mmCIF file of C-alpha atoms and ligand atoms in Angstrom:
data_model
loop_
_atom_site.group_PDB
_atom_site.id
_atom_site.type_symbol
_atom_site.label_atom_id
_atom_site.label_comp_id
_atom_site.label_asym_id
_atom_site.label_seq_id
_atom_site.Cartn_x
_atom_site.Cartn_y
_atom_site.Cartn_z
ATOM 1 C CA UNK A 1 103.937 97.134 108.807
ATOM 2 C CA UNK A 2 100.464 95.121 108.547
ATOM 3 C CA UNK A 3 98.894 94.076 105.517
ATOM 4 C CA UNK A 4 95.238 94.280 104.426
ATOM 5 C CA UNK A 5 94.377 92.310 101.719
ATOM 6 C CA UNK A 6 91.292 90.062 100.525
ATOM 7 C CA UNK A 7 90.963 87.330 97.454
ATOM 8 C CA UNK A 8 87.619 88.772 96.896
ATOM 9 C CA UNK A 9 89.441 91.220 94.167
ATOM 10 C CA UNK A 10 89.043 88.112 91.709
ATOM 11 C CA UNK A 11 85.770 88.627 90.673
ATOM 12 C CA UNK A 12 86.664 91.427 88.487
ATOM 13 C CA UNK A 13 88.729 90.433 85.879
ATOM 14 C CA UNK A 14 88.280 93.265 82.671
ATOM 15 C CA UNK A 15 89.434 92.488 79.435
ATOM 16 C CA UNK A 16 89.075 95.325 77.312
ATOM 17 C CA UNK A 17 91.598 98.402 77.185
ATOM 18 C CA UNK A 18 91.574 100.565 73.853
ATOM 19 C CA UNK A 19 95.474 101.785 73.101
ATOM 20 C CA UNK A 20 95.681 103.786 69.814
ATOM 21 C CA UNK A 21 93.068 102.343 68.436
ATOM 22 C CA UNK A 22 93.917 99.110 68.953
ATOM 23 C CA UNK A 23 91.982 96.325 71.480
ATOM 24 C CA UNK A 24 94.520 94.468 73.666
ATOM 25 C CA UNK A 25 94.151 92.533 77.204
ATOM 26 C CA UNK A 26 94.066 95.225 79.832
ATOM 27 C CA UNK A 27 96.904 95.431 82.109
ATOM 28 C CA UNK A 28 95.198 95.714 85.050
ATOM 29 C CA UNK A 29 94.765 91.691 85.835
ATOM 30 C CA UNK A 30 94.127 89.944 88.997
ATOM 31 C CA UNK A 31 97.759 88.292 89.386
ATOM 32 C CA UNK A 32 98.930 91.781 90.063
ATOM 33 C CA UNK A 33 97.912 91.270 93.311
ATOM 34 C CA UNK A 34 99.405 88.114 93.327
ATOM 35 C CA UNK A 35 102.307 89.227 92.577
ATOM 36 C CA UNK A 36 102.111 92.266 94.750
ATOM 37 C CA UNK A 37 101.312 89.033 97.988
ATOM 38 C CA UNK A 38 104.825 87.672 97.006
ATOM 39 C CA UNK A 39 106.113 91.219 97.591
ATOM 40 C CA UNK A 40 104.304 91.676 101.198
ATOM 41 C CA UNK A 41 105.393 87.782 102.076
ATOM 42 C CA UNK A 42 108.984 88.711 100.725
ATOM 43 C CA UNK A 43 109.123 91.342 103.233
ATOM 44 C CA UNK A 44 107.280 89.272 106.095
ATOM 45 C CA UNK A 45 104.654 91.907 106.649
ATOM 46 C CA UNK A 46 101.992 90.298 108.575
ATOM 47 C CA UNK A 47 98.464 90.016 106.778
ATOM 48 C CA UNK A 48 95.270 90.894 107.886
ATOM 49 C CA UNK A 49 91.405 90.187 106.583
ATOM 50 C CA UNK A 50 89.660 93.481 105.833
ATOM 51 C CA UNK A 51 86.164 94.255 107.678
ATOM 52 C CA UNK A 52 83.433 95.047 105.884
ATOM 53 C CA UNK A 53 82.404 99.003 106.812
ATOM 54 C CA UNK A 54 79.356 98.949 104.059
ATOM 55 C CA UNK A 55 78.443 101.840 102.172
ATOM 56 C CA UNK A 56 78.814 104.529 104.742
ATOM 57 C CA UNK A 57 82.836 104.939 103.815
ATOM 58 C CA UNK A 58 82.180 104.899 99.771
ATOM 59 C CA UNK A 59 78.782 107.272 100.301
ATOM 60 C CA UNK A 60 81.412 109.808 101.890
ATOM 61 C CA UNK A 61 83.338 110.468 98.319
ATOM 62 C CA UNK A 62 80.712 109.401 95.503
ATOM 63 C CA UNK A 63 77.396 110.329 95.012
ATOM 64 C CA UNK A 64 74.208 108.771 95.236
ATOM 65 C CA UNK A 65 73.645 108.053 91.613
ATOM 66 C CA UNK A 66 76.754 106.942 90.811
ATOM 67 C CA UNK A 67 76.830 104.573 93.581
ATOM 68 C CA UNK A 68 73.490 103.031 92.193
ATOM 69 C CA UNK A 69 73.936 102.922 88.906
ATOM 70 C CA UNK A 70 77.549 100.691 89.794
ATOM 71 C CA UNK A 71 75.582 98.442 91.639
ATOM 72 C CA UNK A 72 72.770 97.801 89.172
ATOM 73 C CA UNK A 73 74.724 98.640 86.006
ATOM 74 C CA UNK A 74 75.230 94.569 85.544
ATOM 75 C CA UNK A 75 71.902 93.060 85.698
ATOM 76 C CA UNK A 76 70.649 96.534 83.824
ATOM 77 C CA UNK A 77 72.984 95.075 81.256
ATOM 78 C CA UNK A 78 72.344 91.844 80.853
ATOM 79 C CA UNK A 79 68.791 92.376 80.721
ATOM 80 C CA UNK A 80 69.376 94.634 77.225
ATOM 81 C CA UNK A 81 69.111 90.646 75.475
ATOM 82 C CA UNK A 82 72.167 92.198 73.382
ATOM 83 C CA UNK A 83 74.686 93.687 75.127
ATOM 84 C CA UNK A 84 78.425 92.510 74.997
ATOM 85 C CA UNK A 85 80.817 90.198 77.873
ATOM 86 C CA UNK A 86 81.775 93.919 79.210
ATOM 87 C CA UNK A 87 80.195 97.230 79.782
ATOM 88 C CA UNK A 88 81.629 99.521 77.354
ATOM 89 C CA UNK A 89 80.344 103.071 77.490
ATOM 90 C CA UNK A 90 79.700 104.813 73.546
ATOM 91 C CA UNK A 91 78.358 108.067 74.606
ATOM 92 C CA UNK A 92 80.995 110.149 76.503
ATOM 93 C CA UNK A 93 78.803 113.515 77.148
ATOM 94 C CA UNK A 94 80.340 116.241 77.927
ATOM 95 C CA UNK A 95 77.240 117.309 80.053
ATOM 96 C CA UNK A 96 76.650 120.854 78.825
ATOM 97 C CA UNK A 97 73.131 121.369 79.999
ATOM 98 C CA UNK A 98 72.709 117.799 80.106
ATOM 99 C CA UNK A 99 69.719 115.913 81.458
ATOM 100 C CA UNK A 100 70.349 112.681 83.743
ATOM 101 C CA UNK A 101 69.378 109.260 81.483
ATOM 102 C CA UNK A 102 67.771 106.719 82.819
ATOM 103 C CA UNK A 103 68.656 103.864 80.241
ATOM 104 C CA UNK A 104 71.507 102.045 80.964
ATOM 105 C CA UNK A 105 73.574 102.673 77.928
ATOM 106 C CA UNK A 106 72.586 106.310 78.986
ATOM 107 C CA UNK A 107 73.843 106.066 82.106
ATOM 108 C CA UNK A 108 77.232 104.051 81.272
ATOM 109 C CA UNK A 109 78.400 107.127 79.444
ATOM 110 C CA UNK A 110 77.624 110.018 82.003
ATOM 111 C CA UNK A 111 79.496 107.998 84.504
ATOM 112 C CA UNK A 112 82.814 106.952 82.275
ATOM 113 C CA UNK A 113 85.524 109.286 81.436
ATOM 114 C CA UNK A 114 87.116 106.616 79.106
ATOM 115 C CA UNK A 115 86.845 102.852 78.015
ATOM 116 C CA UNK A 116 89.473 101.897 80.023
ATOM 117 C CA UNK A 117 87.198 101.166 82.882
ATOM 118 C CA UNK A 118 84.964 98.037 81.826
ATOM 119 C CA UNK A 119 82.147 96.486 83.976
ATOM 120 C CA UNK A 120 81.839 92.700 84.531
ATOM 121 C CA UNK A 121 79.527 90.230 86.128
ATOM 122 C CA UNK A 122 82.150 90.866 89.539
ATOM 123 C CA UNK A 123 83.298 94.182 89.397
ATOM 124 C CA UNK A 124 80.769 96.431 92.189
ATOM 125 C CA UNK A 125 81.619 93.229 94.628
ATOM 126 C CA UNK A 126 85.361 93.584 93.903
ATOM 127 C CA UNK A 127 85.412 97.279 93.921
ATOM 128 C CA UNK A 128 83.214 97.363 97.581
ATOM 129 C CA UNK A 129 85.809 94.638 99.378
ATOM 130 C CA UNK A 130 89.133 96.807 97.742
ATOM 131 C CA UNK A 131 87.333 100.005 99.515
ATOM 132 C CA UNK A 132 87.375 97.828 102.561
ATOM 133 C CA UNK A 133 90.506 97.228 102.717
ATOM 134 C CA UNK A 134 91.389 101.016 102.179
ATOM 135 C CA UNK A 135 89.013 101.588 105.023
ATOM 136 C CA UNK A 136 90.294 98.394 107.490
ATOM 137 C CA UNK A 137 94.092 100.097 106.613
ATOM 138 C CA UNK A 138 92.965 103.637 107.723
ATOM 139 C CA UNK A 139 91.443 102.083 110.795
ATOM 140 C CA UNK A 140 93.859 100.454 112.061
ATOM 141 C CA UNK A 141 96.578 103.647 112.315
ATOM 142 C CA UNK A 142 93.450 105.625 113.792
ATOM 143 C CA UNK A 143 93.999 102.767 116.222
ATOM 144 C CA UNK A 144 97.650 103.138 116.682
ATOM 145 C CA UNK A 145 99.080 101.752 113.856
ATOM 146 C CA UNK A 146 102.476 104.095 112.882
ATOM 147 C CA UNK A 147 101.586 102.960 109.064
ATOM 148 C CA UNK A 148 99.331 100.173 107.340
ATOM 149 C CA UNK A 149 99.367 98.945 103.353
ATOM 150 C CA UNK A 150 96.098 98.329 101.796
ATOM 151 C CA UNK A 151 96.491 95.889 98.548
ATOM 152 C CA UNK A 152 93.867 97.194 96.910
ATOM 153 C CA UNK A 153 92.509 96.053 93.942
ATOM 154 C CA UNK A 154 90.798 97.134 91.333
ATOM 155 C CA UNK A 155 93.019 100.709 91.898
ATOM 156 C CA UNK A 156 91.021 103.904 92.506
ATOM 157 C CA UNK A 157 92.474 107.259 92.036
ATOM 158 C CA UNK A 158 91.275 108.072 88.932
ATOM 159 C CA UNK A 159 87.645 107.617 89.895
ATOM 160 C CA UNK A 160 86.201 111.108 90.188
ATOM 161 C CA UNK A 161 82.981 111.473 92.704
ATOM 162 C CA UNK A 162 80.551 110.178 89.914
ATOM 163 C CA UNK A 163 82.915 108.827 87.025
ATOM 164 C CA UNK A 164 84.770 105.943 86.750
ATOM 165 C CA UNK A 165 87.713 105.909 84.592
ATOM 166 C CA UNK A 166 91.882 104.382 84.195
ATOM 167 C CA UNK A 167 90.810 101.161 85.475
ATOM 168 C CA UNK A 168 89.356 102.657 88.323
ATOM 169 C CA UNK A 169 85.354 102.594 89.832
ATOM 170 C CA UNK A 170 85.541 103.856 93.484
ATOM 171 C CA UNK A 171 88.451 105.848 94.672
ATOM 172 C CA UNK A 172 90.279 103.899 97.410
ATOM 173 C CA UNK A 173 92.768 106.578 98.169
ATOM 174 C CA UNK A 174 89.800 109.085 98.863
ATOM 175 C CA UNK A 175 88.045 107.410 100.840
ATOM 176 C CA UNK A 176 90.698 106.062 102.997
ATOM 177 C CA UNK A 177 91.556 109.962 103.661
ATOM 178 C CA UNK A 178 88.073 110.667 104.257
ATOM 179 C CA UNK A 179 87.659 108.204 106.620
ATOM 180 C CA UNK A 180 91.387 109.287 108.852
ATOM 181 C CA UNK A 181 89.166 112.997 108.465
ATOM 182 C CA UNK A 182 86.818 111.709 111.253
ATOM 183 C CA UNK A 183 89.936 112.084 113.770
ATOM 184 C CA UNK A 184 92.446 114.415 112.041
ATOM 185 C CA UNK A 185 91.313 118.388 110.912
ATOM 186 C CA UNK A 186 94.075 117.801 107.816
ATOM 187 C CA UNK A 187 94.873 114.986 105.842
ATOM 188 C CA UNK A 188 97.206 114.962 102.457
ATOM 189 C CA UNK A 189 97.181 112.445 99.858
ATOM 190 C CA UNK A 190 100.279 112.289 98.008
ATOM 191 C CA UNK A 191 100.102 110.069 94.862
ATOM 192 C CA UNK A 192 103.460 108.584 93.276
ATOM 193 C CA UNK A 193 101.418 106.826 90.851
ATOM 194 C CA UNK A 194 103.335 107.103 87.160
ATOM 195 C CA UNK A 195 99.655 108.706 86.497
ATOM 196 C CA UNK A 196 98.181 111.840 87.773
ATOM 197 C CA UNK A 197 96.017 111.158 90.058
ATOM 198 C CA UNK A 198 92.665 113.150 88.403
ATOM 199 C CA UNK A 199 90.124 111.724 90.162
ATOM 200 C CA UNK A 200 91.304 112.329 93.736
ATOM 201 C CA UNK A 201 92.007 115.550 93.023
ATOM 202 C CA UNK A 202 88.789 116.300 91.125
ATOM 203 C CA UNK A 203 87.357 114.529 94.637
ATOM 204 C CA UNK A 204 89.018 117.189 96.604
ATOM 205 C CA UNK A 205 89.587 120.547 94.381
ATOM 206 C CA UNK A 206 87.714 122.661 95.951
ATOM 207 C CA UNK A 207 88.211 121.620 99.439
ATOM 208 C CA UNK A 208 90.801 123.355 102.185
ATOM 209 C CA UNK A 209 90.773 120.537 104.378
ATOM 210 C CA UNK A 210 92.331 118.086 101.647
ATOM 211 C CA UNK A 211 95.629 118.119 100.184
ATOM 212 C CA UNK A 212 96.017 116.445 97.196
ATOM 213 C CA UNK A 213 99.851 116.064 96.135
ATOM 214 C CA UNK A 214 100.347 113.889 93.002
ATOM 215 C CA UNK A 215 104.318 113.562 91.250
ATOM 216 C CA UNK A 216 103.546 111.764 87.907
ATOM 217 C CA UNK A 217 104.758 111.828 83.987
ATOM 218 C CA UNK A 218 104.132 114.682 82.484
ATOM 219 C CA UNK A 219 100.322 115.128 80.927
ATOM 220 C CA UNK A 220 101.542 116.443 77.785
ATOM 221 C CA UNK A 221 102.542 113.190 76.857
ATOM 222 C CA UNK A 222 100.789 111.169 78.705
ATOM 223 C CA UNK A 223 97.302 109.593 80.224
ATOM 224 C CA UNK A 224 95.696 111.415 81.232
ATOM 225 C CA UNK A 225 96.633 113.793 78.936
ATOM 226 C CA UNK A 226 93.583 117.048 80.358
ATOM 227 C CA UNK A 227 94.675 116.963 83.884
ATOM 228 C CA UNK A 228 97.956 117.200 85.963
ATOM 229 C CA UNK A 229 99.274 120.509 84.829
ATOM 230 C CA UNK A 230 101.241 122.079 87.414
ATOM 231 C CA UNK A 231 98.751 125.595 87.032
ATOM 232 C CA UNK A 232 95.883 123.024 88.705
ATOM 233 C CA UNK A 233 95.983 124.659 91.757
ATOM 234 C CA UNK A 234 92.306 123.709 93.448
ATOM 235 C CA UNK A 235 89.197 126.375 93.461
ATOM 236 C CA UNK A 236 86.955 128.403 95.736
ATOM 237 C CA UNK A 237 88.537 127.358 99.374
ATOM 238 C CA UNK A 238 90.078 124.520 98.003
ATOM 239 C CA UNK A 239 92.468 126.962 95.897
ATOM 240 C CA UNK A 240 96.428 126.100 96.802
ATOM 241 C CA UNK A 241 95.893 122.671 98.455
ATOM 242 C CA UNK A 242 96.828 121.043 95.402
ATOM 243 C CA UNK A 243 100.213 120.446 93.666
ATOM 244 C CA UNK A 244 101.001 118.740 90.642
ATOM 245 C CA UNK A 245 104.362 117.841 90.308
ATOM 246 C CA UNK A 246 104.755 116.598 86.078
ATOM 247 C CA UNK A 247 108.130 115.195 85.498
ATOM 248 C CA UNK A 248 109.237 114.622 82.090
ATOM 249 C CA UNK A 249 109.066 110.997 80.758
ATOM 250 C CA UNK A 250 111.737 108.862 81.205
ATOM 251 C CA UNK A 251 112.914 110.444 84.811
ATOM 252 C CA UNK A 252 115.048 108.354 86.909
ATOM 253 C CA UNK A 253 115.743 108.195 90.536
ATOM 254 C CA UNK A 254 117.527 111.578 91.333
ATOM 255 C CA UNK A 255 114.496 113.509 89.323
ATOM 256 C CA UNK A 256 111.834 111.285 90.945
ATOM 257 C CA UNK A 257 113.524 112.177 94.576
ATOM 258 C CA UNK A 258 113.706 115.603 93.767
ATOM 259 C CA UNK A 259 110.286 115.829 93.603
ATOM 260 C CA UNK A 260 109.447 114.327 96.743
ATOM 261 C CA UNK A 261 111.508 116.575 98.347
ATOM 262 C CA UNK A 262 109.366 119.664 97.042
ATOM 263 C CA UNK A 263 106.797 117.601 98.064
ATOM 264 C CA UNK A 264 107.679 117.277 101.602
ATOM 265 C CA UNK A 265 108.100 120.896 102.243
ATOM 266 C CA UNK A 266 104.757 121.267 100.787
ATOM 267 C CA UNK A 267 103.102 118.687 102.651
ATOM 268 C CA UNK A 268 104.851 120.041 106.180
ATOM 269 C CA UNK A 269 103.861 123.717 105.696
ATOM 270 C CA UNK A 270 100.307 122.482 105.550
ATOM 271 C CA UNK A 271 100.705 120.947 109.023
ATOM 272 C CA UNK A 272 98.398 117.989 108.601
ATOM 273 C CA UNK A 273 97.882 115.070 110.906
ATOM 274 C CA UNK A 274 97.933 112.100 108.623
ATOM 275 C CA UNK A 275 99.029 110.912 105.333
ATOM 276 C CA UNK A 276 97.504 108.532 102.721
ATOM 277 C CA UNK A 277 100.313 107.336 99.828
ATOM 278 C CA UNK A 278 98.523 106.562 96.722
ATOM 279 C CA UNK A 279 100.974 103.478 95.660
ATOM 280 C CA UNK A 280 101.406 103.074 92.141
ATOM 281 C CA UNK A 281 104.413 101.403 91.274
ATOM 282 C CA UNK A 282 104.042 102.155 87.717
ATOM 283 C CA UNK A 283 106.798 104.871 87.903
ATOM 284 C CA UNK A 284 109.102 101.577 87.489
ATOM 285 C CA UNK A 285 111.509 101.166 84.884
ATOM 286 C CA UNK A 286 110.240 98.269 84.017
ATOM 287 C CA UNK A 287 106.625 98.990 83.789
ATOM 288 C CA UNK A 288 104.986 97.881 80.825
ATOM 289 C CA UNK A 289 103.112 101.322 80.626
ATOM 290 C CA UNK A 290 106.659 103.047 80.597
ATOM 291 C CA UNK A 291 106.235 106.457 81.739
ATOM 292 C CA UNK A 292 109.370 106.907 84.280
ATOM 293 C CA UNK A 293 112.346 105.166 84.874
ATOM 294 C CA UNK A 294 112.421 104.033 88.769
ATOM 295 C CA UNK A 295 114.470 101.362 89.927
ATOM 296 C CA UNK A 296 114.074 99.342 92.603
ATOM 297 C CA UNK A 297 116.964 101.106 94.903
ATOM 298 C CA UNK A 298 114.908 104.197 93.848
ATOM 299 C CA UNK A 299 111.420 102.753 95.610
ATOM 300 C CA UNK A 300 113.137 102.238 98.639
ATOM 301 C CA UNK A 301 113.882 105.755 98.489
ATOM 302 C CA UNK A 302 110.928 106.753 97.923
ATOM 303 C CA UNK A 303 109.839 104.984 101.070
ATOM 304 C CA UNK A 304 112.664 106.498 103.251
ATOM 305 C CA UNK A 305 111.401 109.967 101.980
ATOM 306 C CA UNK A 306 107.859 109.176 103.069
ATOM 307 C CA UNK A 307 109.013 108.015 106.318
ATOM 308 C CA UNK A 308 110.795 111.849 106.797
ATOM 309 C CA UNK A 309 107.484 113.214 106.771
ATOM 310 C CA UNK A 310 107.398 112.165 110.063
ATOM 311 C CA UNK A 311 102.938 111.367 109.161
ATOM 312 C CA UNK A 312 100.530 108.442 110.407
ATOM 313 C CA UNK A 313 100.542 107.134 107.326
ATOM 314 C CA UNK A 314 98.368 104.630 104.903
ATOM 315 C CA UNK A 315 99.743 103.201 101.684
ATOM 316 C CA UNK A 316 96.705 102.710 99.468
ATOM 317 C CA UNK A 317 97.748 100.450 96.347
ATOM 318 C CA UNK A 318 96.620 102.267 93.178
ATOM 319 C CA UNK A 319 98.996 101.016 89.747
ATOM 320 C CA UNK A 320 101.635 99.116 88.917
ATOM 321 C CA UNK A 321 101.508 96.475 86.063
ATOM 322 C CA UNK A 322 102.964 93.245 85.235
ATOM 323 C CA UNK A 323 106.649 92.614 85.318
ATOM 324 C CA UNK A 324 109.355 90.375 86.935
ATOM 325 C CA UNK A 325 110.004 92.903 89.378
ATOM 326 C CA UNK A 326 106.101 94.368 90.807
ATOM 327 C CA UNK A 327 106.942 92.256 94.028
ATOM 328 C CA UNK A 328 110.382 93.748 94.674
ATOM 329 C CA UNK A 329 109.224 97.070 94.049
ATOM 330 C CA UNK A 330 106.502 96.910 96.653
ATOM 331 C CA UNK A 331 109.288 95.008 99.160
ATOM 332 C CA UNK A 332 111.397 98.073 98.786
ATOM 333 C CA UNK A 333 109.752 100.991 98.916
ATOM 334 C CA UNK A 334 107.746 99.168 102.553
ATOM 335 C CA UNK A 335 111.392 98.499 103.346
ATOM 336 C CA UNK A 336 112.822 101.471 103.046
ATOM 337 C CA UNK A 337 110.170 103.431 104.789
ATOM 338 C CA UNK A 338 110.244 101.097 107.629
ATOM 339 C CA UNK A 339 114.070 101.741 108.348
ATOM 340 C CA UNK A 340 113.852 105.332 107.852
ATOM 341 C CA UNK A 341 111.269 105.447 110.483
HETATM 342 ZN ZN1 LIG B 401 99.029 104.421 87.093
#
């Protein structure tokens, strides 16, 4: 399986990430990737430069505004004389018969869901190249790749259409599937991210063409806490094409495959023509965000099970934080999909 991945992800480089009330180091640092390159080199899948699509790709899932304001929100910023090393939003509104701002502060808040999503000097140009290399990925198994990885970094799925949010600014995973909609009628998105994957299917809720599957620890305990109930079943046409699967924290292997195997039958009866994986790997056992208990044996049965699906598919990386084993986990569950195929 080939590779897409690009150094430009460096530029952004957040700091901030509010836990309980207390400021630490966010866990979403550039040597993830690097650690996640070991993992592709450990498992000698070739590598591969993304191309730069542009804007047409991202303008597909997020809207005009939101796409403006990320580009701009920087130098809007910096030009305040007083502003902070990171864009922090402290308005959240709730938008009740709310009026667009046009101040930057203003603006900040309408499009955040959280603080966990901070803005640097490098973080549109680092967000554009990572939805490059979703779109490169998606490309190439519209060419006749059987299955591509995108290392994708920052991650994206819990970026809604206008909202960033969870580390995330533009949603990779959507707009990987948007772009395999050009040649397929019906494409699923099924997210094994530790996290339920609320901005892809806020992206896609009330859309029949769109099926957004996402197996994660349970909301009721965890980020992000408002969405990933199993009764969030989509809306309007969109209504039963999409599944939350919560499993309670601390599942293992046998739970986690379980659930993929509801998943599959799912995902078959919906007869689509390609699949997009959003890849956390934060379901590890070892994660420091310690939702679920995966092992490594268990990711490479996760990517046998994903194989069975029988799909064109495109592994879009979303989390998956620092520990000794990221690499191996990403080796294995590549592995074990490309054996089961
Ligand atoms: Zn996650």
């Amino acid at each position: 399986m080939k590779a897409v991945h690009t150094e430009l992800h460096r530029s952004h480089d957040p700091q901030f990430f509010l836990v309980r009330g207390v400021v630490k180091r966010t866990t979403e640092q550039p040597e993830r990737a690097d650690r996640l390159l070991k993992g592709l080199k450990d498992g000698k899948h070739q590598l591969v430069e993304p191309i730069t699509f542009g804007q047409g790709p991202r303008a597909r899932i997020h809207s005009p505004e939101y796409l403006s304001f990320l580009s701009e929100a920087w130098d809007a910023w910096t030009a305040l004389g007083d502003s902070g090393p990171e864009m922090i939003g402290n308005i959240h509104p709730v938008r009740h018969a709310a009026t667009y701002p046009t101040h930057i502060v203003g603006r900040l808040g309408w499009h955040s869901a959280d603080t966990a999503a901070p803005i640097g000097a490098g973080t549109w140009a680092a967000a554009c190249a990572a939805t490059d290399v979703a779109v490169t990925a998606a490309q190439m198994v519209m060419d006749g790749e059987d299955a591509t990885y995108a290392l994708c970094r920052p991650p994206g799925h819990h970026a809604y259409r206008d909202m960033a949010g969870g580390f995330c600014f533009l949603n990779n995973s959507a707009i990987a599937a948007a772009h395999l909609r050009q040649r397929h009628e019906r494409v699923v998105i099924l997210d094994v991210d530790v996290h339920h994957g609320n901005g892809t299917q806020g992206i896609f809720y009330a859309r029949p063409d769109v099926y957004t599957v996402s197996i994660h620890a349970d909301p009721v305990a965890y980020y992000p806490y408002v969405w990933g109930y199993a009764h969030e079943r989509g809306e309007g046409p969109g209504l039963g094409t999409n599944l939350n699967i919560p499993l309670a924290i601390g599942t293992g292997d046998d739970g986690y495959i379980q659930a993929m195997d509801v998943a599959r039958k799912a995902i078959e009866s919906f007869a689509p023509g390609a699949l997009v994986i959003a890849l956390g790997l934060d379901a590890s056992e070892h994660d420091p965000l310690k939702g679920l208990a995966v092992t490594t044996p268990g990711f490479r049965r996760i990517g046998q099970a994903i194989a069975k699906m029988g799909l064109p598919t495109v592994f879009v990386q979303e989390g998956g934080y620092l520990s000794d084993i990221l690499g191996a986990n990403l080796t294995s569950v590549l592995a074990g999909f490309e054996e089961a195929r």
